[in-house]
Structure formats: C-alpha cells, structure tokens
Coordinates of C-alpha atoms and ligand atoms in Angstrom, one line a residue:
M5 CA 13.4 -49.7 -66.7
P6 CA 16.0 -52.7 -66.6
T7 CA 14.9 -55.9 -67.9
L8 CA 14.5 -58.9 -65.5
Q9 CA 17.6 -60.4 -67.0
E10 CA 19.5 -57.2 -66.2
Q11 CA 18.0 -57.2 -62.6
I12 CA 19.1 -60.8 -62.2
E13 CA 22.6 -60.0 -63.3
E14 CA 22.8 -56.7 -61.1
S15 CA 21.6 -58.8 -58.1
R16 CA 24.0 -61.6 -58.7
R17 CA 27.0 -59.3 -59.1
E18 CA 26.0 -57.3 -55.9
A19 CA 25.4 -60.4 -53.8
L20 CA 28.8 -61.9 -54.9
A21 CA 30.6 -58.6 -54.1
A22 CA 28.9 -58.4 -50.9
L23 CA 29.8 -61.9 -49.9
E24 CA 33.4 -61.0 -50.5
Q25 CA 33.2 -58.4 -47.7
V26 CA 31.5 -60.8 -45.1
G27 CA 33.9 -61.5 -42.3
N28 CA 31.9 -63.3 -39.5
S29 CA 28.8 -65.6 -39.2
E30 CA 26.6 -62.7 -38.2
A31 CA 27.3 -60.8 -41.3
L32 CA 26.9 -64.0 -43.3
E33 CA 23.6 -64.6 -41.9
E34 CA 22.4 -61.2 -42.6
W35 CA 23.9 -61.5 -46.2
N36 CA 21.7 -64.8 -46.5
I37 CA 18.5 -63.1 -45.3
K38 CA 19.1 -60.2 -47.6
Y39 CA 19.7 -62.2 -50.9
L40 CA 18.3 -65.8 -50.3
G41 CA 15.8 -65.2 -47.5
K42 CA 12.0 -65.4 -47.9
K43 CA 12.0 -61.7 -48.4
G44 CA 15.2 -61.6 -50.2
Q45 CA 16.2 -60.1 -53.4
L46 CA 16.3 -63.4 -55.4
T47 CA 12.9 -64.4 -54.1
G48 CA 11.6 -61.1 -55.2
L49 CA 12.9 -61.7 -58.7
F50 CA 11.1 -65.1 -58.8
R51 CA 7.9 -63.2 -58.2
G52 CA 8.8 -60.9 -61.2
V53 CA 9.0 -64.0 -63.3
G54 CA 5.2 -64.5 -62.9
A55 CA 4.4 -61.1 -64.3
L56 CA 6.2 -61.8 -67.6
P57 CA 4.5 -62.8 -70.8
P58 CA 4.2 -66.7 -70.8
D59 CA 6.8 -67.2 -73.5
E60 CA 9.4 -65.3 -71.6
R61 CA 8.8 -67.0 -68.2
A62 CA 10.7 -70.3 -68.7
R63 CA 13.9 -68.6 -69.7
A64 CA 13.6 -66.0 -67.0
G65 CA 12.8 -68.5 -64.4
Q66 CA 15.8 -70.7 -65.4
A67 CA 17.9 -67.5 -65.2
V68 CA 16.8 -66.9 -61.5
N69 CA 17.3 -70.4 -60.6
T70 CA 20.9 -70.5 -61.9
A71 CA 21.7 -67.2 -60.1
K72 CA 20.0 -68.7 -56.9
Q73 CA 22.1 -71.9 -57.3
E74 CA 25.3 -69.9 -57.8
L75 CA 24.7 -67.9 -54.8
E76 CA 23.7 -70.7 -52.6
E77 CA 27.0 -72.5 -53.6
A78 CA 29.0 -69.3 -52.9
Y79 CA 27.2 -69.0 -49.5
T80 CA 28.2 -72.5 -48.6
R81 CA 31.9 -71.8 -49.5
A82 CA 31.8 -68.5 -47.6
R83 CA 30.4 -70.2 -44.5
E84 CA 33.2 -72.8 -44.5
R85 CA 35.7 -69.9 -44.8
V86 CA 33.8 -67.8 -41.9
V87 CA 33.7 -70.9 -39.7
E88 CA 37.3 -71.9 -40.3
R89 CA 38.4 -68.3 -39.5
E90 CA 36.1 -68.1 -36.3
R91 CA 37.5 -71.4 -35.0
G92 CA 41.1 -70.0 -35.6
Q93 CA 40.4 -66.8 -33.7
Q94 CA 38.7 -68.9 -30.9
L95 CA 41.8 -71.1 -30.5
Q96 CA 44.0 -68.1 -30.4
K97 CA 41.9 -66.7 -27.7
E98 CA 42.0 -69.8 -25.6
A99 CA 45.6 -70.6 -26.2
V100 CA 47.9 -71.5 -23.3
D101 CA 51.5 -70.5 -23.3
V102 CA 53.0 -73.7 -22.5
S103 CA 56.4 -71.9 -22.1
L104 CA 55.2 -70.0 -19.1
P105 CA 56.7 -71.2 -15.8
G106 CA 54.2 -73.1 -13.7
R107 CA 52.8 -72.0 -10.3
P108 CA 55.1 -73.3 -7.6
A109 CA 53.3 -76.0 -5.6
H110 CA 53.2 -75.0 -2.1
A111 CA 55.2 -77.5 0.0
G112 CA 54.7 -77.5 3.8
H113 CA 57.3 -78.4 6.3
L114 CA 57.8 -79.8 9.7
H115 CA 56.6 -77.8 12.7
V116 CA 59.5 -76.3 14.7
I117 CA 58.5 -78.4 17.7
T118 CA 58.6 -81.6 15.5
Q119 CA 61.9 -80.5 14.3
T120 CA 63.2 -80.0 18.0
S121 CA 61.7 -83.1 19.1
R122 CA 63.5 -85.0 16.3
D123 CA 66.8 -83.4 17.2
I124 CA 66.4 -84.5 20.7
L125 CA 65.5 -88.0 19.7
R126 CA 68.3 -88.3 17.2
A127 CA 70.8 -87.5 20.0
F128 CA 69.3 -90.2 22.2
R129 CA 69.3 -92.6 19.5
D130 CA 73.0 -91.9 19.0
M131 CA 73.5 -92.9 22.7
G132 CA 71.6 -96.3 22.0
F133 CA 68.2 -95.2 23.2
Q134 CA 64.9 -96.6 21.4
V135 CA 61.8 -94.6 21.1
Y136 CA 58.3 -95.7 22.6
E137 CA 55.0 -94.0 22.6
G138 CA 52.2 -94.1 25.2
P139 CA 48.6 -93.1 25.5
E140 CA 47.5 -89.3 25.8
V141 CA 44.4 -90.3 27.8
E142 CA 46.0 -91.9 30.8
L143 CA 44.8 -93.7 34.0
D144 CA 45.2 -91.7 37.2
V145 CA 47.1 -94.7 38.6
Y146 CA 49.8 -94.4 36.1
N147 CA 50.0 -90.5 35.8
F148 CA 50.2 -90.2 39.6
E149 CA 49.7 -93.1 42.0
L150 CA 52.4 -95.4 40.7
L151 CA 54.8 -92.6 40.5
N152 CA 54.6 -92.0 44.3
I153 CA 52.1 -89.1 43.9
P154 CA 49.2 -90.2 45.9
R155 CA 45.9 -88.2 46.0
E156 CA 46.7 -85.3 48.6
H157 CA 50.3 -85.2 47.5
P158 CA 51.3 -81.6 47.1
A159 CA 52.9 -82.4 43.8
R160 CA 49.4 -82.7 42.3
S161 CA 48.7 -79.2 42.6
M162 CA 51.4 -78.3 40.2
H163 CA 49.8 -80.4 37.7
D164 CA 46.4 -79.0 37.1
T165 CA 44.8 -82.0 35.6
L166 CA 42.1 -82.2 32.7
Y167 CA 40.1 -85.2 33.7
V168 CA 38.2 -87.1 31.3
D169 CA 34.5 -88.2 31.8
E170 CA 34.7 -91.7 30.4
R171 CA 30.9 -91.6 29.9
L172 CA 31.2 -88.8 27.6
I173 CA 33.7 -90.6 25.3
G174 CA 32.0 -94.0 25.4
L175 CA 34.8 -95.7 27.5
R176 CA 32.7 -96.5 30.5
D177 CA 32.6 -100.1 31.3
E178 CA 28.9 -100.7 31.8
S179 CA 29.5 -103.9 33.7
R180 CA 30.8 -102.0 36.6
P181 CA 28.6 -100.0 39.1
P182 CA 28.6 -96.2 38.3
G183 CA 31.6 -94.5 39.8
D184 CA 33.6 -97.6 39.9
T185 CA 35.5 -96.9 36.6
P186 CA 39.2 -95.9 37.2
P187 CA 39.6 -92.3 36.8
M188 CA 41.1 -91.1 33.5
M189 CA 42.7 -87.9 32.4
L190 CA 44.8 -86.2 29.8
R191 CA 48.3 -87.0 30.9
T192 CA 50.0 -84.1 32.5
H193 CA 53.5 -85.4 31.9
T194 CA 55.1 -88.4 29.9
S195 CA 56.4 -89.9 33.1
P196 CA 53.6 -92.5 33.4
N197 CA 55.5 -94.3 30.4
Q198 CA 58.2 -95.1 33.0
I199 CA 55.6 -97.7 34.6
R200 CA 54.4 -98.7 31.2
L201 CA 57.8 -99.5 30.0
M202 CA 58.9 -101.3 33.1
R203 CA 55.9 -103.6 33.1
K204 CA 56.1 -104.3 29.4
F205 CA 59.9 -104.9 28.8
P206 CA 62.5 -106.5 31.1
P207 CA 65.8 -104.7 31.8
P208 CA 68.1 -103.5 30.3
I209 CA 65.8 -100.6 29.3
R210 CA 67.0 -97.5 27.4
V211 CA 64.1 -95.8 25.9
V212 CA 62.9 -92.1 25.2
V213 CA 59.1 -91.5 24.9
P214 CA 58.0 -88.3 23.1
G215 CA 54.4 -86.9 23.3
R216 CA 51.8 -84.4 24.0
T217 CA 50.9 -83.4 27.5
Y218 CA 48.0 -81.3 28.8
R219 CA 47.4 -79.1 31.8
A220 CA 44.6 -76.9 32.9
E221 CA 46.8 -74.0 32.9
A222 CA 46.3 -70.2 33.0
I223 CA 47.9 -69.4 29.8
D224 CA 50.6 -66.9 29.5
A225 CA 54.0 -66.4 27.7
T226 CA 55.4 -69.4 29.5
H227 CA 52.5 -71.6 30.1
E228 CA 50.3 -73.5 27.5
A229 CA 47.4 -75.9 28.2
Y230 CA 49.0 -78.2 25.6
F231 CA 52.7 -78.8 25.2
S232 CA 55.1 -81.7 24.6
Q233 CA 57.6 -83.7 26.6
I234 CA 60.2 -86.2 26.1
E235 CA 60.6 -88.8 28.8
G236 CA 63.7 -91.0 29.4
L237 CA 64.3 -94.1 31.2
A238 CA 67.4 -96.3 31.7
V239 CA 67.3 -99.4 33.9
D240 CA 70.1 -101.8 34.2
K241 CA 72.3 -103.5 36.7
K242 CA 74.5 -100.9 38.2
V243 CA 73.3 -97.7 36.7
T244 CA 74.6 -94.8 38.6
L245 CA 74.2 -91.1 38.9
A246 CA 77.4 -90.8 36.9
D247 CA 75.6 -92.4 33.9
L248 CA 72.8 -90.0 34.3
K249 CA 75.2 -87.0 34.3
G250 CA 77.1 -88.4 31.2
T251 CA 74.1 -89.0 29.3
L252 CA 72.4 -85.6 29.8
A253 CA 75.6 -83.8 29.4
T254 CA 76.1 -85.4 26.1
L255 CA 72.5 -84.3 25.1
A256 CA 72.9 -80.7 26.3
R257 CA 76.1 -80.5 24.0
A258 CA 74.5 -82.1 21.1
L259 CA 71.6 -79.5 21.3
F260 CA 73.4 -76.4 22.4
G261 CA 77.1 -76.8 21.3
P262 CA 80.1 -78.7 22.3
E263 CA 81.5 -76.0 24.6
R264 CA 78.3 -76.1 26.9
L265 CA 78.9 -76.3 30.7
V266 CA 76.4 -78.3 32.6
R267 CA 75.1 -78.0 36.2
F268 CA 73.2 -80.5 38.2
R269 CA 71.6 -79.4 41.4
C270 CA 69.3 -81.2 43.8
D271 CA 65.7 -81.0 43.0
Y272 CA 62.5 -82.9 44.1
F273 CA 60.4 -85.1 42.1
P274 CA 58.4 -87.9 44.0
Y275 CA 59.4 -90.6 41.5
V276 CA 63.2 -90.0 41.7
E277 CA 65.7 -90.2 44.6
P278 CA 68.0 -88.3 44.3
G279 CA 66.2 -85.9 42.0
V280 CA 68.3 -83.3 40.1
D281 CA 67.6 -80.5 37.7
L282 CA 70.0 -79.9 34.7
A283 CA 71.0 -76.4 33.6
I284 CA 73.4 -75.3 31.0
D285 CA 75.5 -72.1 31.0
C286 CA 73.5 -69.2 29.5
I287 CA 73.7 -69.6 25.8
V288 CA 73.2 -65.8 25.2
C289 CA 75.8 -64.4 27.8
S290 CA 77.8 -67.6 28.3
G291 CA 77.2 -67.3 32.0
T292 CA 78.1 -63.6 32.8
G293 CA 74.3 -62.8 33.3
C294 CA 71.7 -61.3 31.2
R295 CA 67.9 -61.1 30.8
A296 CA 67.5 -64.5 29.3
C297 CA 69.1 -66.3 32.3
K298 CA 67.5 -63.8 34.7
Y299 CA 71.1 -62.8 35.8
T300 CA 72.0 -66.1 37.1
G301 CA 74.3 -67.3 34.3
W302 CA 72.3 -70.6 33.9
L303 CA 69.3 -71.9 32.2
E304 CA 67.4 -74.9 33.7
I305 CA 66.5 -77.4 30.9
M306 CA 65.2 -80.4 32.5
G307 CA 64.3 -82.5 35.6
A308 CA 65.8 -85.9 36.3
G309 CA 67.0 -88.4 38.9
M310 CA 67.6 -91.9 40.0
V311 CA 64.6 -93.9 39.8
H312 CA 62.9 -94.3 43.2
P313 CA 63.1 -97.9 44.5
Q314 CA 59.2 -97.8 45.0
V315 CA 58.8 -96.9 41.3
L316 CA 60.9 -99.7 40.2
I317 CA 58.8 -102.0 42.3
N318 CA 55.7 -100.7 40.9
G319 CA 57.1 -101.4 37.5
G320 CA 57.7 -105.0 38.5
I321 CA 61.6 -104.6 38.9
D322 CA 63.6 -105.7 41.9
P323 CA 65.5 -102.6 43.3
D324 CA 68.1 -104.8 44.9
E325 CA 69.1 -106.1 41.5
Y326 CA 68.6 -103.1 39.2
S327 CA 68.8 -99.4 39.3
G328 CA 67.9 -96.7 36.8
F329 CA 67.7 -93.1 36.0
A330 CA 64.9 -91.0 34.5
F331 CA 64.4 -87.6 33.0
G332 CA 61.8 -85.5 31.5
L333 CA 62.2 -82.4 29.2
G334 CA 60.1 -80.1 27.2
P335 CA 60.9 -79.6 23.5
E336 CA 59.0 -76.1 23.6
R337 CA 61.4 -74.9 26.2
I338 CA 64.5 -76.2 24.3
A339 CA 63.1 -74.6 21.2
M340 CA 62.4 -71.3 22.9
L341 CA 66.1 -71.2 24.2
R342 CA 67.7 -72.3 20.8
H343 CA 65.7 -69.8 18.8
A344 CA 65.3 -67.0 21.3
I345 CA 61.4 -67.3 21.3
D346 CA 59.9 -65.4 24.2
D347 CA 56.4 -66.6 24.0
I348 CA 55.2 -70.3 24.1
R349 CA 51.8 -69.3 22.6
L350 CA 53.5 -68.6 19.3
F351 CA 53.9 -72.4 18.6
Y352 CA 50.3 -73.3 18.5
S353 CA 48.6 -70.1 17.2
N354 CA 49.1 -71.1 13.6
D355 CA 50.5 -67.9 12.4
L356 CA 52.5 -68.7 9.2
R357 CA 54.6 -65.6 9.6
F358 CA 56.1 -67.2 12.8
L359 CA 56.2 -70.9 11.6
Q360 CA 57.8 -70.3 8.2
Q361 CA 60.9 -69.0 9.9
F362 CA 61.9 -72.5 10.9
Ligands
DAH413 N1 57.4 -85.2 34.9 C1 58.2 -84.0 35.2 C2 57.4 -82.8 34.7 O1 56.5 -82.9 34.1 C3 59.5 -84.0 34.5 C4 60.6 -85.0 35.1 C5 61.3 -84.8 36.3 C6 60.6 -86.2 34.5 C7 62.1 -85.7 36.7 C8 61.3 -87.1 35.1 C9 62.2 -86.9 36.3 O2 61.5 -88.5 34.6 O3 63.1 -87.9 36.8 O4 57.8 -81.8 35.0

C-alpha cells in the first residue's frame, strides 16, 4: 500500500501529464472535475489526511495543498493556452478571403422605349426643337373638342377612351353641381399639347412633347392599352408644307439611315389641313416588297399635317398671320421597326430576357 505522500506524488504526476494532452475547453473541464473537483482525486486525498495519525497530518496536509496549488496554476496556464488556441481556430473558420473578387453590383439600364424616345428627341433637338411635357389625365376639351373632334365625330371611335371618374380620384369640384365637372380622361394621344403649347407660348413655337398615352384597346400584337407618343408643333410666320417635309425627312434619316427614301401621302386628321402620312422605304427589303412592309415596299411611320386654321384660333393664334405644322409618332412603332420586334406587348411584359437585349 503506497503512502499518502506517494499517492499525492502519483496524482500530481498523472494530473500534469493528462493536462499536457488536453486540447480543448471541454477536455479541460473534464480534467478539472477529475482532479480538482468536489469528488476529484486531490479532494479525495485531503480526506485521507484526516485518517492519518495526528503528528503526520500537518505535513501531509501541506503536501496536498502544495500539490493542489501547483495543479491550479497549471490549470490556469492550460486554460489560457486552450482559449488562445480556440480563438485562433474560430478566426480561421470565419476568415474572409479579401482577395476574392466581389459580387458584381447589378446595374439596370434604360428601357428600349426610353432609348428610342431619346433618340427621337435628340434628332429634333438638333433641328432646334424644345421639349415640353403635358398631363396624362387630360380634359376632354383639349383631347378632342379643341382639336376639331366634337362629340359624335367619327374620329372618336378610333380613340377608345378611358374616362376618369373625377369623384374617385378626389378631383371633383364640390362647389359645382353634380355632373357639371368637365369630363376627364387618360389622354388618347399627345395632340392636346398643341393647344396647351399655343395657349402658353407665343410664336415662334418649335416644340416636341413626349409622353404616355392610353386607349381602351383590345390588346394584340400591334395594340396596347398603354403606349407612348411624341407630338411635334412648329408655328411661325410663313411655315409651309415644305418645312414639314424637310423636318420629317431629316428625322426619318436620323433614325433609319441617311439613304432612306421618304413618301408623303394625303391622310386625314381633323386637326390638320392638309394631313399627311409619312412612310419610309422598307428597311428590310429596301422597297422591293417583303413581309415586313406587307409587300408594299413602304413602312408608314407617322401622321402629320399643316395645323388647321380653327386649331390655331383655338390656341389663340391668328391664322392670317401665322401657320404651322404638327406631327405625332409612336416610339413603340419606331422601335419595332428598328429592332425587328413583332409584338408590341413585349415592351411592357417585364420579361428581362427581352429587355436586356437592348
Ligand atoms: N394624334 C394622332 C394619333 O394619335 C397622330 C397625329 C397625326 C398627330 C397627325 C398629329 C398630326 O399632330 O398632325 O394617331
């Protein structure tokens, strides 16, 4: 049977050796319980001290104490080592490789119709036109009446109108009797801005007006309820049809290439006299005839004409002193021709596979 001294020494050596092997905080805690805990070996040895003859107790007690102190210090040092090591492992696990290339930020770009509209506006800017914008919710008088399109006029049936119930949008003038508020609508074209411009600015006027327009259309590959237009108006002394032709031929060639042929034919719009439609020789077949031009050799791109004298009067301008031309074109149609797009619905269906091509 080993003496208590020998047991202390044995325990001490065993404990210190075991501590060397401890690699993480769980093992360290187990070690602590095993040697220094309430039921640990050292505590057990203290109990052995009480069983010794009284004259040996002091020495033995001191020996256990010394061993305990030594183990506690060793424990503290081991804990520092383990904590340090675990912190290192943690850092390594969470390390960020700062040399990795970053994730690219997704940058959007202009919608193809915005691009097309800007191309058109730029061409007009180069010819000295300014840009003006008008309201999308428009008064019936501006959209129709003042443009020579009275109620019962057949031209109204081509504009399936989305009327606005002014009570619903809080615009109704409560001081007026019900039904007395002037009718309002989503504008069916940008032409009402002709009146707005003439009433606001004295001639000479050279302005283009881009904007959204709305119609209660049966939607198909060539009809949308929502689309955009660009209106143009030039009013001055001695403006002639030759000015109109020169301006629009220049635009057509800016958009579709300098070799473009242009064709002006009579057309009817109530607010111009004479009215014309402008066509270019087909950009696909150069006029020989193909599916794109429906075998006519020509692509119609816009309506135009000399501002009707009554419309000048409605705008507050004397038709004996001034004359003007006006035109309206659709950026969707221009974009469809330039990019060979065969369905207008693609523009507003938010399919990125389509939109990212432009
Ligand atoms: N407002 C017409 C439309 O929506 C386009 C147009 C035709 C505008 C002739 C004009 C014009 O200014 O003179 O279809």
